[in-house]
Coordinates of C-alpha atoms in Angstrom, one line a residue:
M101 CA -4.7 -15.0 6.2
Q102 CA -1.8 -15.0 9.3
T103 CA -3.9 -11.6 10.3
I104 CA -7.2 -13.5 10.1
F105 CA -5.9 -16.3 12.4
A106 CA -4.6 -13.8 14.6
Y107 CA -7.3 -12.3 15.1
R108 CA -9.3 -15.3 15.4
Q109 CA -6.6 -16.5 18.1
G110 CA -7.3 -13.0 19.9
R111 CA -11.5 -13.6 19.5
E112 CA -10.5 -17.2 21.5
A113 CA -8.6 -15.3 24.4
N114 CA -11.3 -12.6 25.0
F115 CA -13.6 -15.9 25.3
G116 CA -11.7 -16.8 28.1
I117 CA -11.4 -13.6 29.5
A118 CA -14.9 -13.0 29.6
Q119 CA -15.3 -16.4 31.5
E120 CA -12.4 -15.4 34.1
Y121 CA -15.1 -12.3 34.3
I122 CA -17.9 -14.6 35.0
A123 CA -15.6 -16.4 37.7
E124 CA -14.3 -13.8 39.1
G125 CA -18.0 -12.2 39.4
F126 CA -19.3 -14.7 42.0
A127 CA -15.9 -15.4 43.7
P128 CA -16.1 -15.1 47.6
D129 CA -15.7 -11.4 49.1
L130 CA -13.2 -11.9 51.8
N131 CA -13.2 -8.9 52.9
S132 CA -17.1 -9.2 53.8
M133 CA -18.4 -9.8 57.2
E134 CA -21.4 -11.8 56.2
V135 CA -21.2 -15.4 55.9
Q136 CA -20.4 -16.2 52.4
D137 CA -22.7 -19.4 50.6
R138 CA -19.6 -20.8 48.7
G139 CA -21.7 -23.6 47.0
L140 CA -24.1 -21.1 45.7
L141 CA -21.7 -19.0 44.4
K142 CA -20.1 -22.0 42.4
E143 CA -23.7 -23.1 41.3
Q144 CA -24.2 -19.6 40.1
T145 CA -21.0 -19.5 38.5
Q146 CA -21.8 -22.5 36.5
E147 CA -25.6 -21.3 35.2
A148 CA -23.7 -18.2 34.4
L149 CA -21.1 -19.7 32.2
K150 CA -23.8 -22.0 30.5
I151 CA -26.0 -19.0 29.6
F152 CA -22.6 -17.0 28.4
K153 CA -21.5 -19.9 25.7
A154 CA -25.4 -20.1 24.5
N155 CA -25.5 -16.5 23.7
Y156 CA -22.3 -14.9 23.9
K157 CA -22.3 -14.4 19.8
D158 CA -25.2 -12.4 20.3
E159 CA -24.2 -8.9 20.8
S160 CA -27.9 -7.4 21.3
F161 CA -28.6 -10.4 23.7
S162 CA -30.0 -9.6 27.5
S163 CA -30.0 -12.4 29.7
T164 CA -33.5 -12.7 31.7
A165 CA -32.9 -16.8 32.3
G166 CA -30.9 -16.6 35.3
S167 CA -32.1 -17.8 38.4
A168 CA -31.1 -14.4 40.1
E169 CA -30.4 -10.9 38.9
R170 CA -27.0 -11.1 39.8
V171 CA -26.4 -13.7 37.3
N172 CA -28.7 -12.3 34.5
T173 CA -26.2 -8.9 35.4
V174 CA -22.8 -10.9 34.9
V175 CA -23.3 -12.6 31.9
D176 CA -24.7 -9.4 30.3
D177 CA -22.0 -7.6 31.4
A178 CA -19.5 -10.7 30.2
I179 CA -21.1 -10.3 26.8
R180 CA -20.4 -6.6 26.5
Q181 CA -16.9 -7.0 27.3
Y182 CA -16.6 -9.7 25.1
H183 CA -17.9 -8.1 22.1
R184 CA -15.9 -4.7 23.1
N185 CA -12.8 -6.4 23.1
V186 CA -13.3 -8.5 19.8
H187 CA -14.3 -5.3 17.9
K188 CA -11.1 -3.7 19.7
D189 CA -9.0 -6.4 18.1
Y190 CA -10.9 -6.1 14.6
L191 CA -9.9 -2.4 14.6
F192 CA -6.3 -3.4 15.3
F193 CA -5.6 -5.9 13.0
K194 CA -7.6 -4.3 10.1
K195 CA -5.1 -1.2 10.6
N196 CA -2.1 -3.1 11.5
M197 CA -2.1 -6.0 8.7
V198 CA -1.7 -2.9 6.0
T199 CA 1.4 -1.6 8.3
E200 CA 3.4 -4.9 8.7
A201 CA 2.7 -5.3 5.1
E202 CA 4.4 -2.0 4.5
K203 CA 7.1 -2.9 6.6
I204 CA 8.4 -5.1 4.0
H205 CA 9.5 -2.2 2.1
D206 CA 11.1 -0.3 4.8
R207 CA 13.1 -3.7 5.9
Y208 CA 14.0 -4.0 1.9
I209 CA 15.4 -0.7 2.1
S210 CA 17.3 -1.2 5.2
I211 CA 19.4 -4.4 3.8
L212 CA 20.3 -1.8 0.8
N213 CA 21.5 0.2 3.4
L214 CA 23.4 -2.1 5.1
L215 CA 25.5 -2.7 1.9
I216 CA 26.3 0.8 2.0
S217 CA 27.2 0.4 5.5
F218 CA 29.5 -2.4 5.1
S219 CA 31.2 -0.6 2.6
E220 CA 31.4 2.6 4.8
R221 CA 32.9 0.0 7.8
S222 CA 35.6 -1.3 5.2
V223 CA 36.9 2.5 4.9
Q224 CA 37.3 2.8 8.3
D225 CA 38.8 -0.5 8.9
K226 CA 43.0 0.4 8.8
R227 CA 43.9 -3.1 9.2
E228 CA 43.5 -4.2 5.8
N229 CA 43.6 -3.0 2.0
H230 CA 39.7 -3.2 1.2
G231 CA 40.4 -0.9 -1.7
N232 CA 38.1 -3.0 -4.2
F233 CA 35.3 -3.1 -2.1
V234 CA 35.1 0.4 -1.7
K235 CA 35.4 1.6 -5.1
N236 CA 32.4 -1.2 -5.8
L237 CA 30.7 0.6 -8.5
L238 CA 27.2 -0.7 -7.1
I239 CA 27.7 0.1 -3.8
K240 CA 28.3 3.7 -5.3
S241 CA 25.2 3.6 -7.4
L242 CA 23.2 3.0 -4.0
S243 CA 25.0 5.6 -1.8
S244 CA 24.5 8.1 -4.7
N245 CA 20.8 7.5 -5.1
E246 CA 18.7 10.3 -3.9
N247 CA 15.6 8.3 -3.8
L248 CA 16.8 5.9 -1.8
E249 CA 18.6 8.5 0.6
N250 CA 15.2 10.2 0.7
I251 CA 13.5 7.0 1.9
S252 CA 16.2 6.2 4.1
L253 CA 16.2 9.7 6.1
R254 CA 12.1 9.8 6.0
R255 CA 11.6 6.2 7.0
N256 CA 14.7 6.4 9.7
L257 CA 16.1 3.1 7.6
K258 CA 19.7 3.7 8.3
W259 CA 22.2 1.6 10.4
D260 CA 23.9 4.6 12.1
E261 CA 22.5 3.7 15.5
E262 CA 23.7 -0.3 15.3
D263 CA 27.2 0.8 14.3
T264 CA 28.6 -2.2 16.8
S265 CA 26.5 -4.5 15.3
V266 CA 27.3 -3.8 12.1
W267 CA 31.2 -3.9 12.8
Q268 CA 30.7 -7.3 14.1
W269 CA 29.2 -8.7 11.1
F270 CA 31.6 -7.3 8.8
K271 CA 34.5 -8.1 10.8
E272 CA 33.2 -11.8 11.6
F273 CA 31.0 -12.2 8.4
V274 CA 32.2 -10.1 5.6
K275 CA 36.1 -9.8 5.3
T276 CA 36.8 -13.0 6.7
D277 CA 34.7 -14.6 3.8
D278 CA 36.7 -16.4 1.0
E279 CA 34.5 -15.1 -1.8
Y280 CA 35.2 -11.4 -0.5
K281 CA 38.9 -12.4 -0.2
Q282 CA 39.2 -13.6 -3.6
Y283 CA 37.2 -10.3 -4.4
Q284 CA 40.1 -7.9 -2.8
N285 CA 42.8 -9.9 -4.3
L286 CA 41.9 -8.9 -7.9
A287 CA 44.2 -6.7 -9.2
E288 CA 41.6 -5.2 -11.3
T289 CA 37.6 -5.4 -11.1
T290 CA 35.1 -5.2 -13.0
F291 CA 31.4 -4.2 -13.4
E292 CA 30.4 -8.2 -13.4
D293 CA 32.8 -8.9 -10.5
D294 CA 31.3 -5.9 -8.3
K295 CA 27.7 -6.9 -8.9
A296 CA 28.6 -10.8 -8.3
L297 CA 30.1 -9.8 -5.2
L298 CA 27.3 -7.7 -3.5
M299 CA 24.7 -10.6 -5.3
H300 CA 27.1 -13.2 -3.0
I301 CA 27.1 -11.0 0.5
V302 CA 22.9 -10.6 0.1
K303 CA 22.8 -14.2 -0.7
N304 CA 25.1 -16.2 1.5
I305 CA 26.0 -13.8 4.7
I306 CA 23.1 -11.5 5.3
F307 CA 20.6 -13.8 4.3
K308 CA 21.9 -17.2 5.9
N309 CA 23.8 -15.8 8.7
E310 CA 22.5 -17.2 11.5
V311 CA 23.4 -14.2 13.7
I312 CA 22.0 -11.6 11.6
D313 CA 19.1 -13.6 10.9
K314 CA 18.5 -13.7 14.4
Y315 CA 18.8 -9.9 15.1
M316 CA 16.4 -9.4 12.1
E317 CA 13.8 -11.5 13.7
E318 CA 14.3 -9.5 17.2
Q319 CA 13.6 -6.6 15.3
D320 CA 10.5 -7.8 13.2
I321 CA 8.6 -10.6 14.0
N322 CA 7.2 -11.1 10.7
W323 CA 11.0 -11.3 9.3
T324 CA 11.2 -15.0 9.1
E325 CA 7.7 -15.3 7.0
D326 CA 8.5 -11.9 4.8
R327 CA 12.4 -12.7 4.1
A328 CA 12.2 -14.4 1.0
I329 CA 10.0 -11.3 -0.3
I330 CA 12.5 -8.9 1.2
K331 CA 15.9 -10.7 -0.5
S332 CA 13.7 -10.7 -3.9
L333 CA 13.3 -7.0 -4.0
V334 CA 17.3 -6.6 -3.0
T335 CA 18.4 -8.9 -5.7
K336 CA 15.9 -7.4 -8.4
T337 CA 17.6 -4.4 -7.2
L338 CA 21.1 -5.2 -7.9
K339 CA 20.1 -7.2 -10.8
S340 CA 18.6 -3.9 -12.2
I341 CA 21.9 -1.7 -11.9
S342 CA 23.5 -1.6 -15.3
E343 CA 27.3 -0.2 -16.0
E344 CA 26.3 2.3 -18.1
D345 CA 23.3 3.7 -15.9
D346 CA 23.8 6.9 -14.0
E347 CA 23.6 6.8 -10.2
S348 CA 20.2 8.6 -10.4
D349 CA 18.6 6.0 -12.9
L350 CA 18.8 3.4 -10.2
E351 CA 15.1 1.9 -9.9
I352 CA 13.9 1.6 -6.1
Q353 CA 11.8 -1.6 -6.1
E354 CA 7.8 -1.0 -5.2
L355 CA 6.0 -3.3 -3.2
S356 CA 3.4 -4.1 -5.7
Y357 CA 2.8 -2.4 -9.2
N358 CA -0.1 -0.6 -7.2
W359 CA -0.1 -0.7 -3.9
E360 CA -2.7 1.7 -2.8
D361 CA -5.3 -1.2 -5.1
D362 CA -3.7 -4.0 -3.5
K363 CA -4.4 -2.4 0.1
E364 CA -8.0 -2.1 -0.7
F365 CA -8.3 -5.4 -1.8
F366 CA -6.7 -6.9 1.4
I367 CA -9.0 -4.6 3.5
M368 CA -11.9 -5.8 1.8
L369 CA -11.0 -9.5 2.3
F370 CA -10.3 -9.2 5.7
V371 CA -13.6 -7.5 6.2
E372 CA -15.9 -10.0 4.3
T373 CA -14.4 -13.0 5.4
T374 CA -15.0 -12.1 8.9
K375 CA -18.2 -11.0 8.3
V376 CA -19.7 -13.6 6.7
E377 CA -17.4 -16.1 8.5
A378 CA -20.4 -18.5 10.0
E379 CA -22.1 -18.7 7.0
Y380 CA -19.2 -19.7 5.1
E381 CA -18.7 -22.6 7.8
E382 CA -22.0 -23.8 7.3
L383 CA -21.3 -24.3 3.6
I384 CA -18.2 -25.8 4.2
S385 CA -19.4 -28.1 6.6
K386 CA -22.1 -29.6 4.3
K387 CA -19.2 -30.1 1.6
T388 CA -16.9 -32.2 4.0
K389 CA -18.6 -35.3 4.4
N390 CA -16.9 -37.1 7.0
W391 CA -15.4 -34.2 8.6
D392 CA -16.1 -32.3 12.0
I393 CA -15.8 -28.9 10.9
E394 CA -14.5 -28.4 14.4
R395 CA -11.3 -30.6 13.7
I396 CA -10.6 -29.4 10.5
A397 CA -7.1 -27.5 10.6
A398 CA -7.4 -24.1 11.6
T399 CA -5.7 -22.7 8.8
D400 CA -7.5 -24.8 6.2
R401 CA -10.7 -23.5 7.8
I402 CA -9.2 -20.0 7.1
I403 CA -7.8 -20.8 3.7
L404 CA -11.8 -22.1 2.4
E405 CA -13.3 -19.2 3.8
M406 CA -10.9 -16.6 2.3
A407 CA -10.9 -18.4 -1.2
I408 CA -15.0 -18.4 -0.7
C409 CA -15.1 -15.0 0.3
E410 CA -12.8 -14.2 -2.8
M411 CA -15.1 -15.9 -5.1
I412 CA -18.4 -14.1 -4.3
N413 CA -17.0 -10.7 -3.7
F414 CA -14.4 -10.0 -6.4
P415 CA -16.0 -10.4 -9.6
S416 CA -12.8 -9.5 -11.7
I417 CA -11.3 -12.6 -10.6
P418 CA -11.6 -15.9 -12.3
V419 CA -12.8 -18.5 -10.4
K420 CA -9.4 -21.3 -11.3
V421 CA -7.3 -18.2 -10.1
T422 CA -8.7 -18.1 -6.8
I423 CA -8.5 -21.9 -6.3
N424 CA -4.8 -22.2 -7.3
E425 CA -4.1 -19.2 -5.5
Y426 CA -5.0 -20.7 -2.0
I427 CA -4.2 -24.4 -3.0
E428 CA -0.8 -22.4 -3.2
V429 CA -1.4 -20.9 0.2
A430 CA -2.2 -24.2 1.9
K431 CA 1.0 -25.8 0.4
K432 CA 3.0 -23.1 2.3
Y433 CA 0.7 -22.6 5.3
S434 CA -1.0 -25.9 6.1
T435 CA -0.7 -29.6 6.6
P436 CA 0.9 -31.7 3.9
K437 CA -2.6 -33.5 3.1
S438 CA -4.3 -29.7 2.8
K439 CA -3.7 -28.9 -0.8
T440 CA -5.5 -31.7 -1.8
F441 CA -8.5 -31.4 0.4
V442 CA -8.6 -27.6 -0.2
N443 CA -8.7 -28.3 -4.0
G444 CA -11.7 -31.1 -3.8
V445 CA -13.3 -29.0 -1.2
L446 CA -13.3 -25.4 -3.1
D447 CA -13.9 -26.8 -6.6
V448 CA -17.0 -28.3 -5.5
I449 CA -18.4 -24.9 -3.7
A450 CA -17.2 -22.8 -6.4
N451 CA -19.8 -25.2 -8.7
E452 CA -22.5 -25.1 -6.5
L453 CA -22.1 -21.0 -5.8
T454 CA -21.8 -20.7 -9.8
D455 CA -25.1 -22.6 -10.6
S456 CA -27.0 -20.7 -7.5
G457 CA -26.2 -17.2 -9.0
D458 CA -23.8 -16.9 -5.8
I459 CA -20.9 -16.3 -7.7
R460 CA -21.1 -13.9 -10.8
K461 CA -18.1 -13.1 -12.8
S462 CA -17.5 -10.3 -15.2
G463 CA -14.9 -8.9 -17.5
R464 CA -11.4 -10.6 -16.9
G465 CA -13.4 -12.9 -14.1
L466 CA -14.8 -14.8 -16.9
I467 CA -11.7 -16.1 -18.0
D468 CA -11.2 -19.8 -17.7
N469 CA -14.6 -20.1 -15.8
K470 CA -16.6 -22.3 -18.2

């Protein structure tokens, strides 16, 4: 959803850029020796803008309505520029959507490495005895895992270049933490003690500390959005470590059970939603009595269009599953009233599209659709 929203924001920006281009096309030439008819230039600017706004969505449009050839030429150039920029953004967001999603896994790996880095700093800290943390069995399991090591090296996800920050975090937030101190004071630690400490560091220091959080946001614009997923992957990894396991048995979590299929789904949903946006807006407007389509929250419009696109283009997904999923999206990303609005509109549209045959489900998609 964020990608489609960003794409549309970019499209609006391109619309503004095209209008600026038109205005510049009729700006007085200050270097010209000829007298500039500023009144005429202003009139031609308004004329060109009017033609552009009425026809900019048609990429093949060629203006003949201008009072002068210059007006037609500027309008045509502005439309070509607009569509060229929109297409460039489309390709960027289509690719970037997948790239940004894959970064979630990189952040997950980097947090596992941060735990290892904290342990390494404890070894280097000669002022205090960090014996229990140095011997932590879960840290040993992470440090000895070849898969984690290979992924980290291949993607450059170690903390070696951030030594100053890691040292600061360890000294100011880890070693001064009350639970860490209690753990260090234990005469002997159990495997469960080791696990409990790492879970505490993850939940209450790495993912709650404002300084660390700010650093993560600076490194990754999507950190705030992805934080919960990354935290879940890290905690699942720690919980999965068993005292009986060999270090090599540590299971690195995947972004999904079948990322290649999910990636294909994301791309197709993006492509199909952007492809038929106008058609869906008309469908939505018919089912939103007393609502001006332009006044509906931008996120709600995107949510509705994506849901309709999914219902039509993915026959194996039950309609009720789609509606429920996008209600949850509305709860998280839109206004307090959005969930009720989205639920009501999608329910009506789903029934109509099913009756008309536009929604055709098969296999698993037939579940709960009666």
